[in-house]
Coordinates of C-alpha atoms in Angstrom, one line a residue:
Chain R
M439 CA 96.2 247.4 132.0
A440 CA 94.4 244.7 130.1
K441 CA 90.7 245.3 129.7
I442 CA 88.7 242.9 131.7
G443 CA 85.9 241.5 129.7
L444 CA 84.9 238.5 127.6
A445 CA 88.1 237.1 126.2
T446 CA 87.6 236.2 122.6
H447 CA 90.5 233.8 122.0
G448 CA 89.9 230.2 123.0
L449 CA 86.2 230.7 123.3
A450 CA 83.8 228.4 121.5
R451 CA 86.5 226.7 119.7
E452 CA 87.4 223.1 118.9
N453 CA 90.1 221.8 121.1
P454 CA 93.2 222.2 118.8
R455 CA 95.0 219.3 120.5
F456 CA 92.1 216.9 119.8
P457 CA 90.3 218.2 116.7
G458 CA 86.9 216.6 116.3
Q459 CA 87.5 214.5 119.4
A460 CA 86.0 216.6 122.2
M461 CA 84.6 214.3 124.8
I462 CA 82.8 217.1 126.4
R463 CA 81.1 219.6 124.0
V464 CA 79.0 222.5 125.3
R465 CA 77.2 225.1 123.3
N466 CA 75.4 228.2 124.6
L467 CA 74.6 226.4 127.9
S468 CA 72.8 228.4 130.6
K469 CA 71.2 227.9 133.9
S470 CA 69.0 230.3 135.9
Y471 CA 67.5 229.6 139.3
T472 CA 64.7 231.3 141.1
V473 CA 65.7 232.0 144.7
H474 CA 63.5 233.4 147.4
K475 CA 64.7 236.3 149.5
K476 CA 63.6 237.0 153.0
A477 CA 64.0 240.2 154.9
P478 CA 65.9 239.7 158.2
G479 CA 64.3 239.7 161.6
L480 CA 61.0 238.6 162.9
W481 CA 58.8 240.8 160.7
G482 CA 60.7 239.5 157.7
S483 CA 59.9 235.9 158.7
I484 CA 56.2 236.7 159.3
R485 CA 55.9 238.5 155.9
S486 CA 57.6 235.6 154.1
L487 CA 54.8 233.3 155.3
V488 CA 52.5 235.2 153.1
A489 CA 54.6 236.5 150.3
R490 CA 58.2 235.9 149.3
Q491 CA 60.3 238.0 147.0
K492 CA 61.5 235.9 144.1
V493 CA 64.8 236.7 142.5
V494 CA 66.2 235.0 139.3
K495 CA 69.8 234.2 139.6
H496 CA 71.7 233.5 136.3
A497 CA 74.3 231.0 137.4
V498 CA 75.6 230.1 133.9
R499 CA 75.1 232.4 130.9
G500 CA 75.4 230.9 127.5
V501 CA 78.9 229.3 127.7
D502 CA 80.7 227.1 125.1
L503 CA 83.3 224.5 125.8
D504 CA 85.2 221.6 124.4
V505 CA 87.3 219.2 126.4
G506 CA 89.4 216.5 124.7
E507 CA 90.7 213.1 125.8
G508 CA 93.4 213.2 128.4
E509 CA 92.9 216.9 129.0
I510 CA 92.5 218.3 132.5
L511 CA 90.6 221.6 132.3
G512 CA 90.8 223.9 135.2
L513 CA 87.7 225.9 136.0
V514 CA 88.6 228.9 138.0
G515 CA 86.4 231.5 139.6
P516 CA 85.2 233.1 142.8
N517 CA 82.4 231.6 144.9
G518 CA 79.1 231.8 143.1
A519 CA 80.8 232.2 139.7
G520 CA 78.9 229.2 138.2
K521 CA 81.6 226.6 138.3
T522 CA 79.8 224.0 140.3
T523 CA 76.5 224.7 138.5
L524 CA 78.3 224.0 135.2
V525 CA 79.8 220.8 136.6
K526 CA 76.4 219.7 137.9
M527 CA 74.8 220.1 134.5
L528 CA 77.6 218.2 132.7
A529 CA 77.3 215.4 135.3
G530 CA 73.6 215.2 134.6
I531 CA 72.5 216.2 138.1
I532 CA 70.6 219.3 137.0
H533 CA 68.8 220.4 133.9
P534 CA 69.9 223.5 132.1
S535 CA 67.7 226.5 131.3
G536 CA 69.0 226.6 127.7
G537 CA 71.7 225.4 125.3
E538 CA 73.2 222.0 124.6
A539 CA 75.8 219.7 126.0
Q540 CA 77.2 216.4 124.9
V541 CA 79.4 214.3 127.1
L542 CA 80.7 211.2 125.3
G543 CA 77.9 211.7 122.8
H544 CA 75.2 211.7 125.4
T545 CA 73.0 214.5 126.7
P546 CA 73.9 214.4 130.4
W547 CA 70.6 215.3 132.0
E548 CA 68.8 212.5 130.1
R549 CA 70.8 210.3 132.5
N550 CA 70.9 207.2 130.5
N551 CA 72.9 204.4 132.1
E552 CA 75.4 204.1 129.3
F553 CA 76.4 207.7 130.0
R554 CA 76.5 207.3 133.8
R555 CA 78.6 204.2 133.6
Q556 CA 81.4 206.3 131.9
I557 CA 81.6 209.3 134.2
A558 CA 82.6 210.1 137.7
L559 CA 81.9 213.0 140.0
I560 CA 84.1 213.7 142.9
M561 CA 83.0 216.3 145.4
G562 CA 85.4 217.5 148.0
Q563 CA 82.8 218.9 150.2
K564 CA 80.3 216.1 150.0
A565 CA 80.9 212.5 151.0
Q566 CA 79.9 209.9 148.3
L567 CA 80.7 206.9 150.3
W568 CA 78.5 205.3 152.9
W569 CA 79.4 207.0 156.2
D570 CA 78.7 204.1 158.5
L571 CA 80.3 201.3 156.5
P572 CA 83.9 200.4 155.9
A573 CA 85.1 201.8 152.5
A574 CA 85.6 198.2 151.3
D575 CA 81.8 197.5 151.7
G576 CA 81.0 200.7 149.8
F577 CA 83.3 199.6 147.0
L578 CA 81.6 196.3 146.7
L579 CA 78.3 198.1 146.3
L580 CA 79.8 200.3 143.6
K581 CA 81.0 197.1 141.9
E582 CA 77.4 196.0 141.6
I583 CA 76.1 199.5 140.6
Y584 CA 78.7 199.8 137.8
R585 CA 78.7 196.1 137.0
I586 CA 82.4 195.8 137.2
P587 CA 83.7 192.3 136.4
D588 CA 85.3 190.5 139.4
D589 CA 88.8 190.5 138.0
R590 CA 88.7 194.1 136.9
Y591 CA 87.4 195.2 140.2
A592 CA 90.1 193.3 142.2
A593 CA 92.8 194.7 139.9
N594 CA 91.6 198.3 140.0
L595 CA 91.0 198.3 143.8
A596 CA 94.4 196.8 144.4
Y597 CA 96.1 199.4 142.1
L598 CA 94.2 202.4 143.4
A599 CA 94.6 201.4 147.1
E600 CA 98.3 200.9 146.6
V601 CA 99.0 204.1 144.7
L602 CA 97.0 206.1 147.2
D603 CA 98.5 204.2 150.1
V604 CA 95.3 203.4 151.9
E605 CA 95.4 199.6 151.8
Q606 CA 95.4 199.4 155.6
H607 CA 92.3 201.6 156.0
L608 CA 90.0 199.7 153.6
N609 CA 88.1 198.0 156.4
V610 CA 87.7 201.0 158.7
Q611 CA 84.3 202.8 158.8
V612 CA 84.5 205.8 156.6
R613 CA 83.4 208.2 159.4
R614 CA 86.4 207.1 161.4
L615 CA 88.9 208.1 158.7
S616 CA 90.9 211.3 158.5
L617 CA 89.8 213.9 155.9
G618 CA 92.8 213.0 153.7
E619 CA 92.2 209.3 153.9
R620 CA 88.5 209.8 153.3
M621 CA 89.2 211.9 150.2
K622 CA 91.5 209.1 148.9
M623 CA 88.7 206.6 149.4
E624 CA 86.4 208.9 147.5
L625 CA 88.8 209.0 144.6
I626 CA 89.0 205.2 144.6
A627 CA 85.2 205.0 144.7
A628 CA 84.9 207.4 141.8
L629 CA 87.6 205.7 139.6
L630 CA 87.0 202.0 140.2
H631 CA 84.9 201.7 137.1
E632 CA 87.5 203.5 135.0
P633 CA 85.4 206.5 133.9
R634 CA 86.2 208.2 130.7
V635 CA 85.1 211.6 132.0
V636 CA 85.9 212.8 135.5
F637 CA 84.5 215.9 137.2
L638 CA 86.5 217.0 140.2
D639 CA 84.8 219.6 142.4
E640 CA 87.3 220.9 145.0
P641 CA 89.0 217.6 145.4
T642 CA 91.7 218.9 147.8
I643 CA 89.6 221.2 149.9
G644 CA 90.6 221.2 153.6
L645 CA 93.4 218.8 153.1
D646 CA 96.9 219.3 154.5
L647 CA 99.8 220.0 152.1
T648 CA 101.0 216.4 152.0
A649 CA 97.6 215.0 151.2
Q650 CA 97.0 217.7 148.6
R651 CA 100.3 216.8 146.9
A652 CA 99.6 213.1 147.0
I653 CA 96.2 213.6 145.3
R654 CA 97.7 215.9 142.6
D655 CA 100.4 213.3 141.9
F656 CA 97.8 210.6 141.7
L657 CA 95.5 212.5 139.4
L658 CA 98.4 213.2 137.0
A659 CA 99.4 209.5 137.0
Y660 CA 95.8 208.5 136.5
R661 CA 95.5 210.9 133.6
E662 CA 98.6 209.5 131.9
E663 CA 97.4 205.9 132.3
H664 CA 93.7 206.3 131.4
R665 CA 93.5 209.4 129.4
P666 CA 90.1 210.6 130.7
A667 CA 88.8 214.1 130.1
M668 CA 88.7 215.9 133.4
I669 CA 87.2 219.1 134.6
L670 CA 88.6 220.4 137.8
T671 CA 87.3 223.2 140.0
S672 CA 89.5 224.4 142.8
H673 CA 90.2 227.5 144.8
Y674 CA 93.8 226.3 145.3
M675 CA 95.9 227.8 142.5
E676 CA 98.5 225.1 143.3
D677 CA 96.0 222.5 142.1
I678 CA 95.3 224.4 138.9
Q679 CA 99.0 225.1 138.1
R680 CA 100.1 221.6 138.8
L681 CA 97.3 219.8 137.0
C682 CA 96.0 221.9 134.2
K683 CA 97.5 223.2 131.0
R684 CA 94.3 224.9 130.0
I685 CA 91.9 226.9 132.2
V686 CA 88.6 228.6 131.9
I687 CA 88.1 231.7 134.1
I688 CA 84.5 232.1 134.9
D689 CA 82.7 234.9 136.8
D690 CA 79.1 235.7 137.1
G691 CA 78.2 232.8 134.9
R692 CA 80.4 234.0 131.9
F693 CA 83.7 232.7 130.6
L694 CA 86.3 235.5 130.8
Y695 CA 89.1 233.4 129.5
D696 CA 89.5 230.0 127.9
G697 CA 92.9 229.0 126.9
P698 CA 96.4 227.8 127.9
L699 CA 97.3 228.5 131.5
D700 CA 100.6 230.0 130.6
Q701 CA 99.0 232.5 128.3
V702 CA 96.7 234.0 131.0
A703 CA 99.6 236.3 131.8
Q704 CA 99.9 237.5 128.2
A705 CA 96.1 238.0 127.9
Y706 CA 95.6 239.8 131.2
A707 CA 98.8 240.7 132.8
G708 CA 99.5 244.2 131.8
Q709 CA 102.0 244.2 134.6
K710 CA 105.2 242.7 135.7
V711 CA 106.8 242.3 139.1
I712 CA 110.2 243.8 139.7
T713 CA 112.0 242.5 142.7
V714 CA 115.2 244.1 144.0
H715 CA 117.3 242.8 146.9
L716 CA 119.2 245.5 148.6
R717 CA 122.7 245.6 150.0
R718 CA 122.5 245.7 153.8
G719 CA 123.5 248.8 155.6
D720 CA 123.5 251.0 152.5
G721 CA 120.8 253.4 153.6
S722 CA 117.1 253.1 153.8
P723 CA 114.8 252.6 150.7
P724 CA 113.2 255.6 149.1
P725 CA 109.7 256.6 150.4
A726 CA 106.9 254.4 149.3
E727 CA 105.3 257.4 147.5
A728 CA 108.2 257.6 145.1
L729 CA 107.9 253.9 144.3
A730 CA 104.1 254.1 144.0
A731 CA 104.5 256.5 141.1
F732 CA 105.4 253.4 139.0
G733 CA 102.7 251.0 140.2
D734 CA 101.7 248.9 143.2
V735 CA 104.2 248.6 145.9
L736 CA 104.1 245.0 147.1
T737 CA 107.1 245.2 149.5
A738 CA 109.2 248.2 150.6
G739 CA 111.6 246.9 153.3
E740 CA 115.2 247.5 154.1
D741 CA 116.3 244.3 152.4
E742 CA 113.8 244.0 149.6
V743 CA 111.6 246.1 147.4
Q744 CA 108.9 244.6 145.2
L745 CA 106.9 246.6 142.6
C746 CA 104.1 245.6 140.3
V747 CA 104.3 247.9 137.4
P748 CA 102.7 248.2 133.9
R749 CA 104.7 246.5 131.2
E750 CA 105.4 249.7 129.4
R751 CA 107.0 251.2 132.5
V752 CA 109.2 248.3 133.4
A753 CA 112.4 249.8 131.9
E754 CA 111.8 253.2 133.4
A755 CA 111.1 251.7 136.9
S756 CA 114.1 249.4 136.7
A757 CA 116.4 252.3 135.8
Y758 CA 115.0 254.3 138.7
L759 CA 115.5 251.5 141.2
L760 CA 119.1 250.8 139.9
A761 CA 119.9 254.5 140.1
E762 CA 118.4 255.3 143.5
L763 CA 118.8 252.1 145.5
P764 CA 121.8 250.0 146.6
V765 CA 120.7 247.1 144.4
A766 CA 122.4 243.8 145.0
D767 CA 120.1 241.9 142.7
L768 CA 117.2 242.7 140.4
S769 CA 114.7 240.4 138.7
I770 CA 111.7 241.0 136.5
D771 CA 108.9 238.4 136.5
E772 CA 105.5 237.8 135.2
E773 CA 102.8 238.3 137.8
D774 CA 101.9 235.2 139.7
I775 CA 98.9 233.5 138.0
G776 CA 96.9 233.5 141.2
T777 CA 97.5 237.2 141.6
I778 CA 96.4 237.9 138.0
I779 CA 93.2 236.0 138.5
E780 CA 92.5 237.6 141.8
R781 CA 93.1 241.0 140.1
I782 CA 90.7 240.1 137.3
F783 CA 87.9 239.4 139.7
R784 CA 88.7 242.4 141.9
E785 CA 88.6 244.8 138.9
R786 CA 85.4 243.2 137.7
R787 CA 83.8 243.8 141.0
V788 CA 85.0 247.4 141.0
E789 CA 83.6 247.8 137.4
G790 CA 80.3 246.3 138.4
A791 CA 80.0 248.6 141.4
Chain F
M995 CA 67.8 197.3 138.4
S996 CA 69.2 193.8 138.8
V997 CA 68.2 191.5 141.6
R998 CA 71.8 191.2 142.6
L999 CA 72.1 195.0 143.1
F1000 CA 68.8 195.1 144.9
L1001 CA 70.0 192.5 147.4
Q1002 CA 73.4 194.2 147.8
V1003 CA 71.8 197.6 148.5
A1004 CA 69.4 195.9 151.0
S1005 CA 72.2 194.1 152.6
V1006 CA 74.3 197.2 153.1
E1007 CA 71.3 199.0 154.6
M1008 CA 70.6 196.0 156.9
R1009 CA 74.2 196.0 158.2
K1010 CA 74.1 199.8 158.7
R1011 CA 70.9 199.5 160.8
M1012 CA 72.3 196.5 162.8
S1013 CA 75.4 198.4 163.7
Y1014 CA 73.5 200.7 166.1
R1015 CA 73.1 198.2 169.0
V1016 CA 71.5 200.5 171.6
D1017 CA 69.0 201.8 169.1
F1018 CA 68.2 198.2 168.0
W1019 CA 67.4 197.0 171.5
I1020 CA 65.5 200.0 172.6
N1021 CA 63.4 199.7 169.5
A1022 CA 62.9 196.0 170.0
F1023 CA 61.3 196.3 173.4
V1024 CA 60.6 199.8 174.6
G1025 CA 58.8 200.9 171.5
F1026 CA 56.6 197.8 171.3
A1027 CA 55.9 197.6 175.0
A1028 CA 55.0 201.3 175.4
E1029 CA 52.4 201.1 172.6
L1030 CA 50.9 197.9 173.9
C1031 CA 50.7 199.3 177.4
I1032 CA 48.8 202.3 176.2
A1033 CA 46.4 200.1 174.3
W1034 CA 45.9 197.8 177.3
F1035 CA 45.0 200.7 179.7
L1036 CA 42.9 202.5 177.2
W1037 CA 40.8 199.5 176.2
Q1038 CA 40.5 198.1 179.7
A1039 CA 39.0 201.5 180.7
L1040 CA 36.7 201.5 177.6
Y1041 CA 35.4 198.0 178.2
A1042 CA 34.9 198.7 181.9
E1043 CA 33.2 202.1 181.3
S1044 CA 30.9 200.7 178.6
G1045 CA 29.9 197.7 180.6
K1046 CA 30.2 195.6 177.4
D1047 CA 32.1 192.4 176.9
V1048 CA 32.2 192.9 173.1
I1049 CA 33.0 196.1 171.3
G1050 CA 32.9 196.0 167.5
G1051 CA 32.9 192.3 167.5
Y1052 CA 36.1 192.1 169.6
V1053 CA 36.3 190.8 173.2
F1054 CA 39.1 192.4 175.3
D1055 CA 41.7 189.7 174.5
E1056 CA 41.0 189.9 170.8
M1057 CA 41.3 193.6 170.8
L1058 CA 44.7 193.4 172.4
V1059 CA 45.8 190.8 169.8
Y1060 CA 44.6 193.2 167.1
Y1061 CA 46.9 195.8 168.6
V1062 CA 49.8 193.4 168.8
F1063 CA 49.6 192.8 165.1
V1064 CA 48.9 196.3 163.9
I1065 CA 51.8 197.5 165.9
I1066 CA 54.0 194.9 164.2
F1067 CA 52.5 195.4 160.8
A1068 CA 52.9 199.2 161.0
R1069 CA 56.6 198.6 161.5
L1070 CA 56.9 196.1 158.7
V1071 CA 55.0 198.4 156.4
R1072 CA 56.7 201.7 157.2
G1073 CA 60.2 200.4 157.8
A1074 CA 62.6 202.3 160.0
E1075 CA 62.7 206.0 159.4
F1076 CA 62.2 205.6 155.7
E1077 CA 60.2 208.8 155.7
A1078 CA 63.3 210.8 156.3
H1079 CA 65.3 209.6 153.3
V1080 CA 64.0 210.8 150.0
S1081 CA 63.0 214.3 151.0
Q1082 CA 66.3 214.7 152.9
D1083 CA 68.2 213.6 149.9
I1084 CA 66.5 216.3 147.9
Y1085 CA 66.9 219.0 150.6
E1086 CA 70.5 218.3 151.5
G1087 CA 71.7 217.4 148.0
G1088 CA 72.4 213.8 148.8
L1089 CA 70.4 212.9 145.7
N1090 CA 73.4 214.0 143.6
R1091 CA 75.3 210.9 144.3
Y1092 CA 72.4 208.7 143.2
L1093 CA 71.7 210.7 140.1
V1094 CA 75.3 209.9 138.9
F1095 CA 74.9 206.2 139.5
P1096 CA 73.8 204.0 136.6
A1097 CA 70.9 202.6 138.6
S1098 CA 67.3 203.5 139.4
Y1099 CA 66.9 205.8 142.3
F1100 CA 63.5 204.4 143.1
G1101 CA 64.9 200.9 143.1
M1102 CA 67.8 201.8 145.3
K1103 CA 65.6 203.6 147.8
Y1104 CA 63.2 200.7 147.9
A1105 CA 66.0 198.3 148.4
Q1106 CA 67.3 200.4 151.3
H1107 CA 63.7 200.4 152.7
V1108 CA 63.5 196.6 152.5
G1109 CA 67.0 196.2 153.9
G1110 CA 66.0 198.4 156.8
L1111 CA 63.1 196.0 157.5
V1112 CA 65.4 193.1 158.4
P1113 CA 66.1 194.4 162.0
T1114 CA 62.4 195.0 162.3
F1115 CA 61.7 191.4 161.5
V1116 CA 64.1 190.3 164.2
Q1117 CA 62.5 192.7 166.6
T1118 CA 59.1 191.4 165.6
A1119 CA 60.1 187.8 166.3
L1120 CA 61.3 188.8 169.8
F1121 CA 58.1 190.8 170.5
L1122 CA 55.9 187.9 169.3
G1123 CA 57.9 185.5 171.4
A1124 CA 57.4 187.7 174.5
W1125 CA 53.7 188.0 173.7
L1126 CA 53.3 184.2 173.4
V1127 CA 55.2 183.6 176.7
F1128 CA 53.1 186.2 178.6
T1129 CA 49.7 185.5 177.2
G1130 CA 49.9 182.0 175.7
G1131 CA 48.5 183.5 172.5
A1132 CA 45.1 184.2 174.0
G1133 CA 42.8 186.0 171.5
G1134 CA 44.7 184.6 168.5
E1135 CA 42.9 181.3 168.2
A1136 CA 41.5 182.1 164.7
I1137 CA 45.0 182.3 163.2
T1138 CA 45.6 179.5 160.7
L1139 CA 48.1 178.8 157.9
T1140 CA 45.6 180.3 155.4
T1141 CA 45.2 183.5 157.3
V1142 CA 48.9 183.8 157.8
L1143 CA 49.4 183.5 154.0
M1144 CA 46.7 186.0 153.4
A1145 CA 48.2 188.4 155.8
A1146 CA 51.7 187.9 154.3
A1147 CA 50.4 188.8 150.8
S1148 CA 48.6 191.8 152.3
L1149 CA 51.8 193.0 153.9
V1150 CA 53.8 192.8 150.7
L1151 CA 51.1 195.0 149.0
A1152 CA 50.9 197.3 152.1
N1153 CA 54.7 197.8 152.0
L1154 CA 54.7 198.8 148.4
L1155 CA 51.6 200.9 148.8
Y1156 CA 53.0 203.0 151.7
Y1157 CA 56.2 203.5 149.7
A1158 CA 54.1 204.7 146.7
M1159 CA 52.0 207.0 149.0
S1160 CA 54.9 208.6 150.7
F1161 CA 57.1 209.0 147.5
P1162 CA 55.1 211.8 145.9
L1163 CA 55.0 213.7 149.2
H1164 CA 58.8 213.4 149.5
A1165 CA 59.1 214.7 146.0
V1166 CA 57.3 217.8 147.0
A1167 CA 60.6 218.7 148.6
F1168 CA 61.8 219.8 145.1
W1169 CA 59.5 222.8 145.6
A1170 CA 58.9 223.1 149.3
D1171 CA 62.3 222.1 150.8
N1172 CA 60.7 220.8 154.0
V1173 CA 57.9 218.3 153.7
W1174 CA 57.8 217.1 157.3
S1175 CA 54.3 218.4 157.8
L1176 CA 53.0 216.5 154.8
L1177 CA 54.6 213.3 156.0
I1178 CA 53.1 213.7 159.5
T1179 CA 49.8 214.3 157.9
L1180 CA 50.2 211.0 155.9
R1181 CA 51.2 209.2 159.1
F1182 CA 48.2 210.5 160.9
A1183 CA 45.7 209.8 158.1
S1184 CA 47.2 206.3 157.6
N1185 CA 47.0 205.6 161.3
L1186 CA 43.4 206.7 161.5
L1187 CA 42.0 205.4 158.2
G1188 CA 44.3 202.4 158.0
G1189 CA 43.1 200.8 161.2
R1190 CA 46.3 201.5 163.2
M1191 CA 44.5 203.6 165.9
F1192 CA 41.6 201.2 166.3
P1193 CA 39.7 198.5 164.3
L1194 CA 38.0 200.0 161.2
V1195 CA 34.8 198.2 162.2
L1196 CA 34.4 200.9 164.9
F1197 CA 33.8 203.6 162.2
P1198 CA 30.3 204.6 161.3
V1199 CA 28.9 202.5 158.4
A1200 CA 29.1 205.3 155.8
L1201 CA 32.6 206.2 156.6
R1202 CA 33.7 202.6 156.7
T1203 CA 32.1 202.0 153.3
A1204 CA 33.9 205.1 151.8
N1205 CA 37.1 204.1 153.4
E1206 CA 37.0 200.7 151.7
W1207 CA 37.6 202.5 148.4
L1208 CA 40.6 204.4 149.7
P1209 CA 44.1 203.0 149.9
F1210 CA 44.6 203.3 153.6
R1211 CA 42.7 200.1 154.7
A1212 CA 45.1 198.0 152.8
L1213 CA 48.0 199.2 155.0
F1214 CA 47.3 197.8 158.4
G1215 CA 43.6 197.0 158.8
L1216 CA 43.4 194.4 156.0
P1217 CA 46.5 192.5 156.9
A1218 CA 45.4 192.3 160.6
E1219 CA 41.8 191.4 159.8
A1220 CA 43.1 188.7 157.4
L1221 CA 45.4 187.2 160.0
L1222 CA 42.8 187.2 162.7
G1223 CA 40.2 185.6 160.3
R1224 CA 37.9 188.6 160.5
V1225 CA 37.6 189.0 156.7
G1226 CA 36.3 186.4 154.2
F1227 CA 38.4 185.4 151.2
E1228 CA 36.3 187.3 148.7
A1229 CA 36.2 190.5 150.8
W1230 CA 40.0 190.1 151.2
L1231 CA 40.5 189.7 147.5
Q1232 CA 38.4 192.8 146.9
G1233 CA 40.5 194.8 149.4
M1234 CA 43.7 193.6 147.7
A1235 CA 42.4 194.6 144.3
I1236 CA 41.5 198.1 145.5
G1237 CA 45.0 198.3 147.0
I1238 CA 46.6 197.2 143.7
V1239 CA 44.7 199.8 141.7
W1240 CA 45.8 202.5 144.1
L1241 CA 49.4 201.2 143.9
G1242 CA 49.3 201.8 140.1
V1243 CA 47.7 205.2 140.4
L1244 CA 50.1 206.4 143.1
S1245 CA 53.1 205.1 141.2
L1246 CA 52.0 207.1 138.2
I1247 CA 51.5 210.2 140.3
G1248 CA 54.9 209.6 142.0
R1249 CA 56.6 209.3 138.6
A1250 CA 55.0 212.4 137.3
V1251 CA 55.9 214.5 140.4
W1252 CA 59.4 213.2 140.3
R1253 CA 60.0 214.1 136.7
R1254 CA 58.6 217.5 137.2
G1255 CA 60.5 218.1 140.4
N1256 CA 63.7 217.0 138.7
L1257 CA 63.5 220.0 136.5
Q1258 CA 63.5 222.2 139.6
Y1259 CA 66.4 220.4 141.3
S1260 CA 69.4 222.5 142.0
G1261 CA 71.6 219.9 143.7
I1262 CA 72.3 222.3 146.6
G1263 CA 74.8 220.7 149.0
I1264 CA 77.6 220.1 146.5

């Protein structure tokens, strides 16, 4: 079992793919909030009128990061891990408690217009467009805000609306659009000015599978064409796997892993998944206790048995299964990335407790 | 912030407000009419009870005209529901979107405020028309082109001044989350000391003198008095100068509170 803790590799390093060209550079960045706690019930409410308990929450704890041109970095972590706080600092919305960050050579929270003209923030849970107006009116306003020349605006809008297939909805009030259509409009709104850095906070949340796929495909195409640096937070592993070659795993404000997505398994997966398909009618599988001696039993049915076992016991477990069961087919796979990450968080919670 | 952007933001806000038809027409007549009816009944009773024809230098018709204009001016100064915007942006995290835009938040909000006034202008014109039809303009005989211009200049100042007064209170939302009570207090104080409830001439002399040095009189009392020819040019200029100084002071306070509050901002709502 891999020890869960601060992964050393990939942390605080220059982006090897873009040496010296990091568009986002973060050093020892931290953010703490003071939150007030109130005891439940009427008495708690009355007491809070006089005195409230203050609690300092460390949302981000001294993290380092570099993101290069054309890179989509996946920020993965459970709720409250510090993902959105980090994105908010890098977009210049909130001030940090300590550390430094440079985005395109600017300190984000100084909010100078030169910086803000080159970034975009897309929030899946929060509408950016004007609710009561047709999206086209909102885009015109953004044209003025970002001072986009007429020809560039027309070309960009036509391109984005066509690729996202929303041309027929441009003149409909935003509040009357479906969630998927609205999200596509949000993407257009964010990308009209051709930002060089894009922050995507849960861009596919709540969308159906078709809309999710369309947005992923669009983001990949956009990345190829414009080469922006992107930071993506998402709870959907499908987003991360499809869009990101590199991920950062964050929990409790700390980076646990920063490196290639396909190496997460090597760094953390002390386990492999053995799947055997059984020949029908050749007896029942051995009792789950016998299988559990090798590792976690994921499935133990009449047709299929699936075990998650430590790497060093893979050979032993495979030999046992081949000897004891009517095996029609056997395969050994790395753990699913989502499962690994879930396990990392689960084990950290257990350690913390 | 460019003039073009200002006009574009104001135009968007105007279209937004005009899109709520029911709200527009209810506001146009019911709001005005209800307030004027209350003033009519109240002052009729006060004149009858006191047995006087003139109170504070106003005969009954003039008093009603004073109310017609302070009701209108209050709407033009405060705009429609502006009070809710800034503190709500802070409380709900709607501020996030503006902080990412390469444009001044103050400027954009003021442009929205101005854009929101356009429907109020239309409503005002309807209301004034109705007043002229029903009363023939009785009580407003002192209105001249000069007093109209003086009132218009006062209204521009009053609009900026109210914005500057309410902004620091909205910014308290960085710490207090909910600032509704502060805004209500401002509304009450400005109604009372600004001449919205009754003409300032009815205050005791000491209070009236003190109030002349506060920013409130410039909100409603000064524009109404200027329009109705009840204040001389020099006194009007002095009132404007006091208002302008307060505008500067309040803008500095607003800026300082805003900067300090920004350090506290957590962008909740994303």
